Coordinates of C-alpha atoms in Angstrom, one line a residue:
Chain A
M1 CA 202.2 42.4 -210.1
T2 CA 200.7 39.3 -208.9
G3 CA 203.8 37.7 -209.4
I4 CA 205.9 40.5 -206.8
L5 CA 203.1 39.3 -204.7
F6 CA 203.1 36.1 -204.8
L7 CA 207.1 36.5 -204.3
E8 CA 206.8 38.5 -201.6
Q9 CA 204.1 36.2 -199.6
L10 CA 206.3 33.6 -200.0
L11 CA 209.2 35.2 -198.7
N12 CA 207.1 35.8 -195.3
G13 CA 205.9 32.2 -195.8
L14 CA 210.1 31.0 -195.4
G15 CA 210.4 32.9 -192.4
F16 CA 207.3 32.1 -190.4
G17 CA 208.1 28.6 -191.3
L18 CA 212.1 29.0 -190.4
M19 CA 211.1 30.6 -187.0
L20 CA 208.3 27.4 -186.7
F21 CA 211.7 25.5 -186.5
L22 CA 213.3 26.6 -184.4
L23 CA 210.7 26.2 -181.9
A24 CA 210.3 23.1 -183.3
A25 CA 213.7 21.7 -183.5
G26 CA 214.2 21.7 -179.8
L27 CA 210.6 20.5 -179.2
T28 CA 210.9 17.1 -181.2
L29 CA 214.7 16.1 -179.8
V30 CA 213.5 16.8 -176.5
F31 CA 210.1 14.8 -177.3
G32 CA 211.7 12.5 -179.2
I33 CA 214.8 11.6 -177.1
M34 CA 213.3 11.4 -173.0
D35 CA 209.4 11.2 -174.4
V36 CA 208.6 14.3 -172.3
L37 CA 206.2 16.6 -173.8
N38 CA 206.8 19.9 -173.4
L39 CA 204.1 23.0 -173.1
A40 CA 206.7 25.9 -171.0
H41 CA 208.7 25.6 -174.9
G42 CA 206.9 28.6 -175.8
S43 CA 207.7 30.6 -172.5
L44 CA 211.1 30.3 -173.2
F45 CA 210.0 31.8 -176.7
M46 CA 208.4 34.5 -174.3
S47 CA 211.4 34.9 -172.3
G48 CA 213.6 35.4 -175.2
A49 CA 211.4 37.7 -176.6
Y50 CA 210.8 40.1 -173.6
V51 CA 214.6 40.3 -172.7
A52 CA 215.5 41.3 -176.0
A53 CA 213.0 43.9 -176.3
Q54 CA 214.7 45.2 -172.7
A55 CA 217.9 44.5 -173.5
H56 CA 218.1 46.9 -176.7
Q57 CA 216.1 49.3 -176.2
Q58 CA 218.6 50.3 -173.0
S59 CA 221.6 49.1 -175.2
G60 CA 220.4 49.9 -178.4
S61 CA 222.8 47.2 -179.4
F62 CA 220.4 44.6 -181.6
V63 CA 223.3 41.8 -181.3
A64 CA 224.0 42.1 -178.0
A65 CA 220.4 42.0 -177.0
I66 CA 219.7 38.7 -178.5
A67 CA 223.4 37.4 -177.0
L68 CA 221.9 38.5 -173.7
A69 CA 217.7 37.6 -174.6
V70 CA 220.2 33.4 -175.4
L71 CA 221.9 33.8 -172.2
V72 CA 219.1 34.6 -169.8
T73 CA 217.1 32.0 -171.6
V74 CA 219.4 29.2 -171.3
V75 CA 220.8 29.5 -167.6
V76 CA 215.9 29.4 -167.4
A77 CA 216.3 26.4 -168.8
A78 CA 218.7 24.9 -166.9
L79 CA 216.8 26.6 -164.0
L80 CA 213.6 23.9 -165.4
E81 CA 215.5 21.1 -165.9
V82 CA 217.4 20.7 -162.8
L83 CA 213.8 21.5 -160.3
L84 CA 211.2 19.7 -163.4
M85 CA 211.5 18.2 -166.0
R86 CA 213.8 15.2 -164.4
Q87 CA 210.9 14.4 -162.4
L88 CA 208.4 13.7 -164.7
Y89 CA 210.9 11.9 -167.4
K90 CA 209.3 8.2 -165.9
R91 CA 206.3 9.9 -165.8
D92 CA 203.4 9.5 -168.7
H93 CA 202.0 12.4 -171.3
L94 CA 199.4 13.9 -169.4
A95 CA 201.4 14.2 -166.0
Q96 CA 204.1 16.1 -168.9
V97 CA 200.7 18.1 -170.0
L98 CA 199.9 18.8 -166.5
A99 CA 202.9 20.2 -165.1
T100 CA 204.2 21.9 -168.3
F101 CA 200.7 23.5 -168.1
G102 CA 201.9 25.5 -164.6
V103 CA 205.0 26.1 -166.0
I104 CA 203.0 28.6 -168.2
L105 CA 200.8 29.9 -165.7
V106 CA 203.5 30.7 -163.4
A107 CA 205.9 31.4 -166.4
D108 CA 203.1 34.2 -167.4
D109 CA 202.7 35.5 -163.9
L110 CA 206.4 36.0 -163.7
V111 CA 206.4 38.6 -167.2
K112 CA 203.3 40.0 -165.2
M113 CA 205.3 40.8 -161.8
I114 CA 208.4 42.2 -163.9
W115 CA 207.2 43.7 -167.4
G116 CA 203.8 44.4 -166.5
P117 CA 200.2 43.3 -168.0
S118 CA 200.7 45.5 -171.0
P119 CA 202.4 44.9 -174.5
V120 CA 207.0 45.8 -174.2
M121 CA 207.7 47.5 -177.7
A122 CA 210.5 45.9 -179.4
P123 CA 212.3 48.4 -180.9
T124 CA 213.7 46.7 -185.1
P125 CA 217.1 47.5 -185.3
A126 CA 217.5 51.5 -186.6
A127 CA 220.0 49.9 -189.7
L128 CA 217.9 47.3 -191.3
S129 CA 214.8 49.4 -190.8
G130 CA 214.3 50.7 -194.3
P131 CA 213.2 48.4 -197.2
I132 CA 216.1 46.4 -199.8
E133 CA 214.7 46.0 -203.4
I134 CA 215.6 41.7 -204.0
I135 CA 214.5 42.5 -207.1
D136 CA 212.7 45.6 -209.3
G137 CA 210.0 46.6 -207.9
L138 CA 210.0 44.4 -204.8
P139 CA 210.8 45.7 -202.0
Y140 CA 211.0 43.7 -198.8
P141 CA 211.9 45.4 -195.2
A142 CA 215.8 44.3 -194.6
Y143 CA 214.1 43.1 -190.9
R144 CA 212.5 40.4 -192.2
L145 CA 215.3 39.7 -194.6
V146 CA 217.5 38.5 -191.6
I147 CA 215.2 36.5 -190.3
L148 CA 215.2 35.0 -193.2
G149 CA 219.4 34.4 -193.7
A150 CA 219.4 33.7 -189.8
G151 CA 217.1 31.2 -189.9
V152 CA 218.3 29.4 -192.8
L153 CA 222.1 29.6 -191.1
V154 CA 220.7 28.0 -187.9
A155 CA 219.4 25.3 -189.7
L156 CA 222.2 24.6 -191.3
A157 CA 224.2 24.6 -188.8
L158 CA 221.4 22.0 -186.7
Y159 CA 221.7 19.8 -189.9
L160 CA 225.3 19.5 -189.8
L161 CA 225.2 19.3 -185.8
V162 CA 222.5 16.7 -185.6
N163 CA 223.3 14.6 -189.0
H164 CA 226.6 15.0 -189.6
T165 CA 228.8 15.1 -186.3
R166 CA 228.6 12.0 -183.5
V167 CA 227.2 13.7 -181.6
G168 CA 224.7 14.5 -183.5
M169 CA 224.7 10.7 -184.2
R170 CA 224.3 9.9 -180.7
V171 CA 221.9 12.2 -180.3
R172 CA 219.7 10.6 -183.0
A173 CA 220.3 7.4 -181.1
G174 CA 218.5 8.3 -178.4
A175 CA 215.5 9.8 -180.0
S176 CA 215.0 6.5 -182.0
D177 CA 215.6 3.9 -179.8
R178 CA 216.6 4.7 -176.2
P179 CA 216.9 1.5 -175.3
M180 CA 219.0 0.5 -178.0
A181 CA 221.7 3.3 -177.4
E182 CA 222.2 3.6 -174.0
L183 CA 223.3 -0.2 -174.5
M184 CA 224.9 0.7 -177.0
G185 CA 227.1 3.3 -174.7
V186 CA 225.4 6.6 -175.3
H187 CA 225.2 8.7 -171.7
V188 CA 221.2 9.4 -173.5
G189 CA 220.7 11.8 -170.2
R190 CA 223.2 13.9 -170.3
I191 CA 222.7 14.3 -174.3
F192 CA 219.3 15.1 -173.0
N193 CA 220.2 17.6 -171.4
G194 CA 222.5 19.5 -173.7
V195 CA 219.8 18.8 -176.0
F196 CA 217.3 21.2 -173.5
L197 CA 219.0 23.6 -173.8
L198 CA 219.6 24.3 -176.9
G199 CA 215.8 24.0 -177.8
A200 CA 215.1 26.4 -174.7
A201 CA 218.6 28.5 -176.6
L202 CA 216.9 27.9 -180.2
A203 CA 213.9 28.8 -178.6
A204 CA 215.7 32.6 -176.5
L205 CA 216.5 33.0 -180.5
A206 CA 213.6 32.4 -182.2
G207 CA 211.6 35.4 -179.4
A208 CA 213.9 37.8 -179.6
L209 CA 214.2 37.9 -183.3
M210 CA 210.2 37.8 -183.7
G211 CA 210.5 40.2 -181.8
P212 CA 209.8 43.6 -183.0
I213 CA 207.0 41.8 -185.6
V214 CA 205.1 40.5 -183.6
A215 CA 204.2 41.9 -180.3
V216 CA 205.7 40.8 -177.4
Q217 CA 203.1 40.4 -174.4
V218 CA 202.1 38.0 -172.2
G219 CA 200.6 34.2 -173.5
M220 CA 202.3 35.3 -177.2
G221 CA 204.4 31.8 -176.0
E222 CA 200.9 29.5 -176.2
Q223 CA 200.0 31.4 -180.1
I224 CA 203.4 29.7 -180.9
L225 CA 203.5 26.8 -179.2
I226 CA 200.3 25.2 -181.0
P227 CA 201.8 25.8 -184.9
A228 CA 205.3 24.6 -183.2
L229 CA 203.3 21.4 -182.5
V230 CA 201.4 21.4 -185.2
V231 CA 204.9 21.6 -186.6
L232 CA 206.1 19.2 -184.3
V233 CA 203.4 16.5 -185.5
I234 CA 203.3 16.8 -189.0
G235 CA 206.6 16.4 -189.2
G236 CA 206.8 13.2 -187.2
I237 CA 208.4 13.0 -183.9
G238 CA 211.9 13.6 -183.2
S239 CA 213.2 14.3 -186.4
V240 CA 214.9 17.4 -187.0
R241 CA 214.3 16.8 -191.2
G242 CA 210.6 16.0 -190.7
A243 CA 210.5 19.5 -188.8
F244 CA 212.0 21.4 -190.6
V245 CA 209.8 20.4 -193.5
A246 CA 206.8 20.4 -191.6
A247 CA 207.5 23.9 -191.0
L248 CA 208.3 25.6 -194.2
L249 CA 205.5 23.0 -194.9
V250 CA 202.7 25.3 -192.4
G251 CA 205.4 28.2 -193.2
L252 CA 204.3 28.4 -196.6
V253 CA 200.5 26.9 -196.6
D254 CA 198.8 29.2 -193.2
T255 CA 200.4 32.1 -195.6
I256 CA 198.5 30.8 -198.8
G257 CA 195.7 30.6 -196.8
R258 CA 196.1 34.1 -195.3
A259 CA 196.9 36.0 -198.9
F260 CA 195.8 33.9 -201.3
L261 CA 192.9 31.9 -200.7
P262 CA 190.8 35.4 -199.6
M263 CA 192.1 36.4 -202.8
L264 CA 190.9 33.3 -204.6
L265 CA 187.8 34.0 -202.6
R266 CA 187.0 37.3 -203.0
A267 CA 186.8 36.3 -207.4
T268 CA 184.5 33.4 -206.9
L269 CA 182.1 34.3 -204.1
P270 CA 179.4 36.8 -202.9
P271 CA 181.6 39.7 -201.1
A272 CA 179.8 39.0 -198.4
T273 CA 180.6 35.8 -198.4
A274 CA 184.3 35.7 -198.5
A275 CA 185.0 38.5 -196.1
D276 CA 183.3 35.6 -194.0
L277 CA 185.0 32.7 -195.1
G278 CA 188.6 34.6 -196.0
P279 CA 190.2 34.9 -192.6
L280 CA 188.5 31.4 -191.0
F281 CA 190.3 29.4 -194.0
A282 CA 193.6 31.8 -192.4
E283 CA 193.8 30.5 -189.3
V284 CA 191.9 27.2 -190.0
A285 CA 194.6 25.7 -193.5
M286 CA 197.9 24.5 -190.7
Y287 CA 195.3 22.3 -188.6
A288 CA 193.8 21.2 -191.6
L289 CA 197.0 20.5 -193.5
M290 CA 197.7 18.3 -190.2
V291 CA 195.5 16.5 -190.2
V292 CA 195.4 15.7 -193.9
V293 CA 198.7 14.4 -193.4
L294 CA 197.4 12.5 -190.1
I295 CA 194.9 10.6 -191.8
F296 CA 197.3 9.4 -194.7
R297 CA 200.7 9.0 -192.3
P298 CA 199.3 8.5 -188.8
S299 CA 203.0 8.9 -187.5
G300 CA 204.0 12.0 -189.5
L301 CA 205.6 12.3 -192.5
F302 CA 209.6 11.8 -191.4
S303 CA 209.2 9.8 -187.9
A304 CA 212.7 8.9 -186.4
R305 CA 211.2 6.4 -184.3
T306 CA 209.2 3.3 -186.4
Chain B
M1 CA 176.1 2.4 -156.3
K2 CA 177.6 1.3 -153.2
K3 CA 175.9 2.3 -149.9
S4 CA 178.3 3.8 -148.4
V5 CA 177.9 6.3 -151.3
V6 CA 174.6 7.2 -151.6
I7 CA 173.8 8.9 -148.1
P8 CA 177.1 11.7 -148.3
T9 CA 175.1 12.0 -152.6
L10 CA 171.5 12.8 -150.9
V11 CA 173.6 15.0 -148.6
L12 CA 175.2 16.8 -151.0
L13 CA 172.5 16.8 -153.4
V14 CA 170.2 18.3 -150.2
A15 CA 172.6 20.7 -149.5
L16 CA 173.3 22.4 -153.2
A17 CA 169.0 22.6 -153.7
A18 CA 169.1 24.6 -150.2
F19 CA 171.7 26.5 -151.7
P20 CA 170.0 28.9 -153.1
L21 CA 167.3 29.3 -150.2
V22 CA 169.9 29.8 -147.4
A23 CA 172.6 32.1 -149.2
P24 CA 171.1 35.2 -149.1
L25 CA 170.4 34.4 -145.5
F26 CA 174.1 35.5 -145.6
G27 CA 174.1 38.3 -148.2
M28 CA 176.2 35.5 -150.8
E29 CA 173.0 35.9 -153.4
F30 CA 176.2 36.4 -155.7
Y31 CA 177.7 32.7 -155.3
I32 CA 174.2 30.8 -156.6
G33 CA 175.8 32.5 -160.4
F34 CA 179.5 31.1 -158.8
V35 CA 178.2 27.4 -157.5
R36 CA 175.8 26.9 -161.1
R37 CA 178.5 27.9 -163.2
V38 CA 180.8 24.9 -160.8
L39 CA 177.8 22.5 -161.3
I40 CA 178.4 23.4 -165.1
M41 CA 182.1 22.9 -165.6
A42 CA 181.7 19.6 -163.1
L43 CA 179.5 18.2 -166.1
A44 CA 181.8 19.7 -169.0
A45 CA 184.9 17.9 -166.5
A46 CA 182.9 14.6 -166.1
S47 CA 181.9 14.5 -169.4
L48 CA 186.3 14.4 -170.4
N49 CA 186.9 12.7 -167.0
F50 CA 184.1 9.7 -169.3
I51 CA 186.8 9.4 -171.7
L52 CA 189.9 10.5 -170.9
G53 CA 189.7 8.8 -167.5
F54 CA 187.6 5.7 -167.7
G55 CA 188.8 5.8 -171.9
G56 CA 192.4 6.5 -171.3
M57 CA 191.7 8.8 -174.4
V58 CA 194.1 11.7 -173.9
A59 CA 191.4 14.8 -175.7
L60 CA 193.0 18.4 -175.8
G61 CA 189.7 19.7 -176.9
H62 CA 186.9 19.7 -175.1
A63 CA 186.7 22.7 -175.1
G64 CA 185.1 22.7 -178.5
F65 CA 182.2 21.1 -177.9
I66 CA 181.1 22.8 -174.5
G67 CA 181.5 25.5 -177.7
V68 CA 179.9 24.1 -180.5
G69 CA 176.9 23.1 -177.5
A70 CA 176.7 27.0 -177.3
Y71 CA 177.1 28.1 -180.4
T72 CA 174.3 25.7 -180.8
V73 CA 172.2 27.7 -178.4
V74 CA 173.0 31.1 -179.8
A75 CA 172.3 30.2 -183.2
F76 CA 168.4 28.4 -182.6
A77 CA 168.0 32.1 -180.6
D78 CA 169.2 34.4 -183.0
A79 CA 166.3 32.7 -185.4
G80 CA 163.6 33.3 -182.7
V81 CA 163.7 30.0 -180.7
M82 CA 163.6 30.0 -177.4
S83 CA 161.7 27.2 -175.9
A84 CA 164.7 25.0 -174.0
W85 CA 163.1 21.6 -174.7
V86 CA 164.4 22.2 -178.3
L87 CA 167.9 24.7 -176.9
W88 CA 169.4 22.1 -175.5
P89 CA 168.8 18.5 -176.7
M90 CA 169.9 20.4 -180.3
A91 CA 172.7 21.3 -178.3
A92 CA 173.8 18.2 -176.8
L93 CA 172.9 17.0 -180.1
V94 CA 174.6 18.7 -182.2
A95 CA 178.2 18.7 -180.6
G96 CA 177.8 14.8 -180.5
L97 CA 177.6 14.7 -184.0
V98 CA 179.7 16.9 -184.3
A99 CA 182.4 15.1 -181.8
A100 CA 181.6 11.4 -183.9
L101 CA 182.9 13.4 -187.2
I102 CA 186.8 14.3 -184.8
G103 CA 186.2 11.3 -183.0
T104 CA 186.7 9.3 -186.9
V105 CA 189.4 10.9 -187.8
A106 CA 191.5 11.3 -183.9
L107 CA 190.3 8.0 -183.0
R108 CA 192.4 6.4 -186.0
T109 CA 195.6 8.5 -184.2
R110 CA 197.4 7.1 -181.0
G111 CA 199.1 8.8 -178.3
V112 CA 200.6 12.1 -178.4
Y113 CA 198.9 12.6 -182.3
F114 CA 195.5 12.1 -181.4
I115 CA 196.0 14.4 -177.6
M116 CA 197.6 16.5 -181.0
T117 CA 194.7 15.8 -183.5
T118 CA 191.9 16.5 -180.7
L119 CA 193.8 19.3 -180.7
A120 CA 193.7 20.7 -183.9
F121 CA 190.2 20.0 -184.6
A122 CA 189.3 22.1 -181.6
Q123 CA 191.6 25.2 -182.9
M124 CA 189.1 25.2 -185.9
L125 CA 186.4 24.6 -184.3
Y126 CA 187.8 28.4 -182.5
F127 CA 188.5 29.9 -185.7
I128 CA 184.8 28.9 -186.6
A129 CA 183.6 30.4 -184.5
V130 CA 185.4 33.4 -183.9
S131 CA 184.9 34.3 -188.2
L132 CA 181.0 33.6 -187.6
R133 CA 180.3 37.6 -187.7
K134 CA 176.6 37.2 -187.6
Y135 CA 176.8 36.0 -184.4
G136 CA 179.3 38.6 -183.1
G137 CA 182.6 36.8 -184.0
D138 CA 185.5 37.7 -181.3
D139 CA 183.3 40.2 -179.3
G140 CA 181.2 37.3 -178.9
Y141 CA 177.3 37.0 -178.6
T142 CA 174.9 38.3 -176.4
L143 CA 170.6 36.2 -175.6
P144 CA 167.8 37.8 -175.7
A145 CA 166.8 36.5 -172.7
R146 CA 167.2 32.8 -171.2
P147 CA 165.4 30.0 -172.6
E148 CA 162.4 29.1 -171.5
L149 CA 160.6 25.9 -170.2
G150 CA 157.2 27.1 -170.1
R151 CA 154.7 25.4 -167.5
G152 CA 155.7 28.1 -165.6
I153 CA 158.8 27.5 -164.8
D154 CA 160.8 31.0 -165.1
L155 CA 164.1 30.6 -165.9
A156 CA 165.3 33.8 -165.7
N157 CA 165.1 34.0 -161.9
E158 CA 167.9 33.2 -160.7
S159 CA 167.6 30.7 -158.3
T160 CA 164.8 28.9 -160.4
F161 CA 167.4 28.1 -163.6
Y162 CA 170.0 27.1 -161.0
W163 CA 167.9 24.4 -159.2
V164 CA 167.0 23.3 -162.9
V165 CA 170.8 23.1 -163.3
L166 CA 171.4 20.9 -161.1
V167 CA 168.4 18.5 -161.8
L168 CA 170.5 18.1 -165.0
V169 CA 173.8 18.2 -163.9
A170 CA 172.7 15.3 -161.4
L171 CA 170.5 13.4 -163.7
A172 CA 173.3 13.4 -166.5
L173 CA 175.9 12.5 -163.7
G174 CA 174.3 9.6 -162.6
W175 CA 173.8 8.5 -165.9
M176 CA 177.1 8.4 -166.6
H177 CA 178.1 7.0 -163.6
R178 CA 176.1 4.2 -164.3
A179 CA 177.5 3.8 -167.5
T180 CA 180.5 3.6 -167.0
R181 CA 179.3 0.6 -164.2
S182 CA 177.7 -0.7 -167.3
R183 CA 179.2 -3.8 -169.9
F184 CA 180.0 -0.6 -171.8
G185 CA 181.7 1.4 -169.5
H186 CA 183.8 -2.2 -168.7
A187 CA 184.1 -2.6 -171.8
L188 CA 185.8 1.2 -172.3
M189 CA 188.2 0.6 -169.2
G190 CA 189.4 -2.3 -171.2
I191 CA 190.3 -1.2 -173.9
R192 CA 192.1 2.0 -171.5
D193 CA 194.0 -1.1 -170.0
N194 CA 194.7 -3.1 -172.9
E195 CA 193.8 -2.4 -176.7
T196 CA 195.5 -5.2 -178.1
R197 CA 193.9 -7.5 -175.8
M198 CA 189.9 -6.1 -176.5
R199 CA 190.6 -6.8 -180.2
A200 CA 191.5 -10.2 -179.8
L201 CA 188.7 -10.9 -177.6
G202 CA 186.4 -9.5 -180.4
Y203 CA 185.8 -6.2 -179.0
P204 CA 184.6 -3.8 -182.0
V205 CA 187.8 -1.1 -180.2
F206 CA 187.2 1.7 -182.3
R207 CA 183.0 1.6 -181.8
I208 CA 183.2 1.6 -179.0
Q209 CA 185.6 5.0 -178.2
L210 CA 183.6 6.5 -180.7
V211 CA 180.3 5.8 -179.1
A212 CA 182.1 7.8 -175.8
F213 CA 183.3 10.1 -177.3
A214 CA 180.3 10.8 -178.9
I215 CA 178.6 10.8 -175.8
A216 CA 180.8 12.9 -173.5
G217 CA 181.4 15.2 -176.9
A218 CA 177.4 15.7 -176.3
V219 CA 177.4 16.1 -172.8
A220 CA 180.1 19.0 -172.7
G221 CA 177.3 20.6 -175.3
L222 CA 174.9 20.4 -173.4
A223 CA 177.0 22.5 -169.9
G224 CA 178.0 24.2 -172.7
A225 CA 174.4 25.0 -173.7
L226 CA 173.5 26.0 -169.9
L227 CA 176.4 28.2 -169.8
A228 CA 175.1 30.2 -172.6
G229 CA 171.7 30.6 -171.2
G230 CA 172.9 31.2 -167.6
N231 CA 175.3 34.0 -168.6
G232 CA 173.7 35.4 -171.0
F233 CA 176.5 35.3 -173.5
I234 CA 179.5 33.2 -175.2
S235 CA 182.3 34.3 -177.2
P236 CA 184.8 32.3 -178.9
G237 CA 187.1 32.6 -175.6
A238 CA 185.4 29.9 -174.1
M239 CA 186.9 27.3 -176.8
H240 CA 190.2 29.0 -176.4
W241 CA 192.9 26.2 -175.8
T242 CA 193.8 27.1 -172.7
Q243 CA 190.4 26.3 -171.6
S244 CA 190.6 22.6 -173.4
A245 CA 194.0 22.1 -171.1
T246 CA 192.2 23.9 -168.0
L247 CA 189.7 20.2 -168.0
V248 CA 192.7 18.3 -169.1
V249 CA 194.1 19.9 -165.4
M250 CA 190.5 19.8 -164.0
V251 CA 189.7 15.9 -164.0
V252 CA 193.4 15.7 -163.5
I253 CA 193.5 16.8 -160.2
G254 CA 189.3 16.1 -159.1
G255 CA 191.0 11.8 -159.9
L256 CA 191.3 9.8 -163.3
G257 CA 189.1 7.2 -164.2
R258 CA 186.9 8.3 -161.2
S259 CA 183.6 9.4 -160.6
W260 CA 183.8 12.3 -158.3
G261 CA 186.8 13.0 -160.2
G262 CA 185.4 15.5 -162.2
P263 CA 183.2 17.5 -160.4
V264 CA 185.5 17.1 -157.1
G265 CA 188.2 19.1 -160.0
A266 CA 186.2 21.5 -161.0
A267 CA 184.8 22.3 -158.0
V268 CA 188.4 22.5 -156.3
W269 CA 189.7 24.6 -159.6
L270 CA 186.6 27.3 -159.5
L271 CA 187.0 28.2 -156.0
L272 CA 190.9 28.3 -156.0
E273 CA 190.7 30.3 -158.8
E274 CA 188.0 32.6 -157.2
V275 CA 189.4 33.1 -153.5
L276 CA 193.6 33.5 -155.0
K277 CA 191.5 36.7 -157.3
Q278 CA 190.7 38.0 -154.4
Y279 CA 194.0 38.0 -152.8
S280 CA 196.4 38.8 -155.8
E281 CA 195.8 39.6 -159.4
Y282 CA 198.8 37.3 -159.5
W283 CA 196.9 34.5 -159.7
H284 CA 197.9 32.0 -161.7
L285 CA 201.6 32.2 -160.4
P286 CA 199.8 29.8 -157.4
L287 CA 197.6 28.0 -159.2
G288 CA 200.3 26.5 -161.4
L289 CA 202.5 25.9 -159.0
L290 CA 199.3 23.6 -157.9
L291 CA 199.7 21.8 -161.0
I292 CA 203.3 20.8 -161.1
A293 CA 203.1 19.8 -157.4
V294 CA 199.4 17.4 -158.2
A295 CA 201.5 16.3 -161.0
L296 CA 204.9 15.2 -159.1
W297 CA 202.9 14.0 -156.0
A298 CA 199.5 13.5 -156.4
P299 CA 198.9 11.3 -160.2
K300 CA 196.0 10.2 -159.1
G301 CA 194.6 13.3 -158.2
L302 CA 192.3 14.3 -155.0
A303 CA 190.1 11.9 -155.0
A304 CA 192.0 8.6 -154.8
L305 CA 193.2 10.5 -151.7
S306 CA 190.3 9.0 -149.8
R307 CA 190.8 5.7 -150.9
R308 CA 194.8 5.5 -150.1
K309 CA 194.1 6.7 -147.0
K310 CA 191.9 3.7 -146.6
A311 CA 194.1 1.6 -147.8
V312 CA 197.1 2.9 -144.8
T313 CA 194.1 2.2 -142.4
A314 CA 193.1 -0.8 -143.2

């Protein structure tokens, strides 16, 4: 029984971790290459979730909804890049935090204007609404399995793109030493445009996929942004591999904090104390992980920069 | 303090002190509470400016210390202690100690890693507050009464409480202003400008930064205590990371590393918020655009504008 529960939670943790990876991959490349801290990355996630929810409700096609969500968000990101991000390259992190926090405020109000203040229903695709028995005695929601599969596929594709193609080589070169890469003839600015839009597409995909599981509401971008930043910092800035390892680690630690630590507490402590501490450990686990990692490796696990 | 600053400062103090007497004449009693909140946030923003502007430490978790101060008040009030002489110093002390602990870890990192470490600790404080069911958890905690100062001073009276806040804020701001002009303050600014050089000169960089971080935490804790006392209520919402970001915003808008930066930024931000809220439910949008504009075109903040003008005319 506990074995099955463990497996189920493990899958949940992996799913969450993979979605975090989709967010953190774009974030870490943008940060690694252009040294731009983009707090508005969560807003792109929100855009993906809202557009997908609406398109799915109206068209009934989940795949079309996801495609539209990615397309719309990439267009929005392109606008954002032209209008704002370009002006921020040469600014310090503080100005970037300020401006992109401003974008968050604008984005939240725009979403409120378009879709209203209350959460929007994001339906689970009908064909995937039931559970699938993976092994005997473990029925697992089919939709979550699809998320897992999609996350693995995208992570794999991204890994191949970054580590085994010429374009990826340029991206890595830009992330680890921008001036040197430019000297060697890499158009880092152009590479960045591509990376920024790819990051936006990944964020939108994560938003569209997560929509049916989490509440699609104003402020959802800010909620997911912080765990994504935690992933980026644990993994080491600029490293896609680091983001991947850190995302899975954070996903698992978060799940362990949510599912198993409370169980352990209930078994060992008085019920009232356990009931108080359980939720605390659940929320704090990933931040504690980050602090511990930073104490031993102040620039993350796989920092692309030395 | 330069002479040119003394007179405007005194005029401002007198005007602020007279406000509760004048406001009722114009039917603006409601705004006594608002100005009090501006004063308290000015104190919090100034304490952040102390490490952010003067110390160059981009801390994105300052609201956490406000929360520690406020919840210290809650804990004592819940235990039946209502004397402000205990509550307020304890709030500052506890917040200062927590800041010192956090600083010990966070100050080992630099740049974005420092931003994120301070944020992570603030998130932990936030979730600790959420999990304190004894003190209301998510729903927050309502204080049984205003703190008591004794000696015939009745803090339940809005005007009296306002004046006490004004005196405390003025004293704390003045003290922090002097600290930035002291040898310690100059060493702090030296580290901001060139850490390697200061280390080579033999300054204990880590210790100076840690002391500054703890002081900022303690002052923010005092602000939290005043906030809790003023509203009679505190909830974890006051510690949310967007609150920390808003404090950073206030400091940058007002002017990094300028004595008036924190207060000016807090006043401008809260006033804009208050005015915009009356015109539209979409009041975040213009604020967001303002932020972007400040980041792009006035990175030194509003407090720097007057100086720039002077430089042009000179």
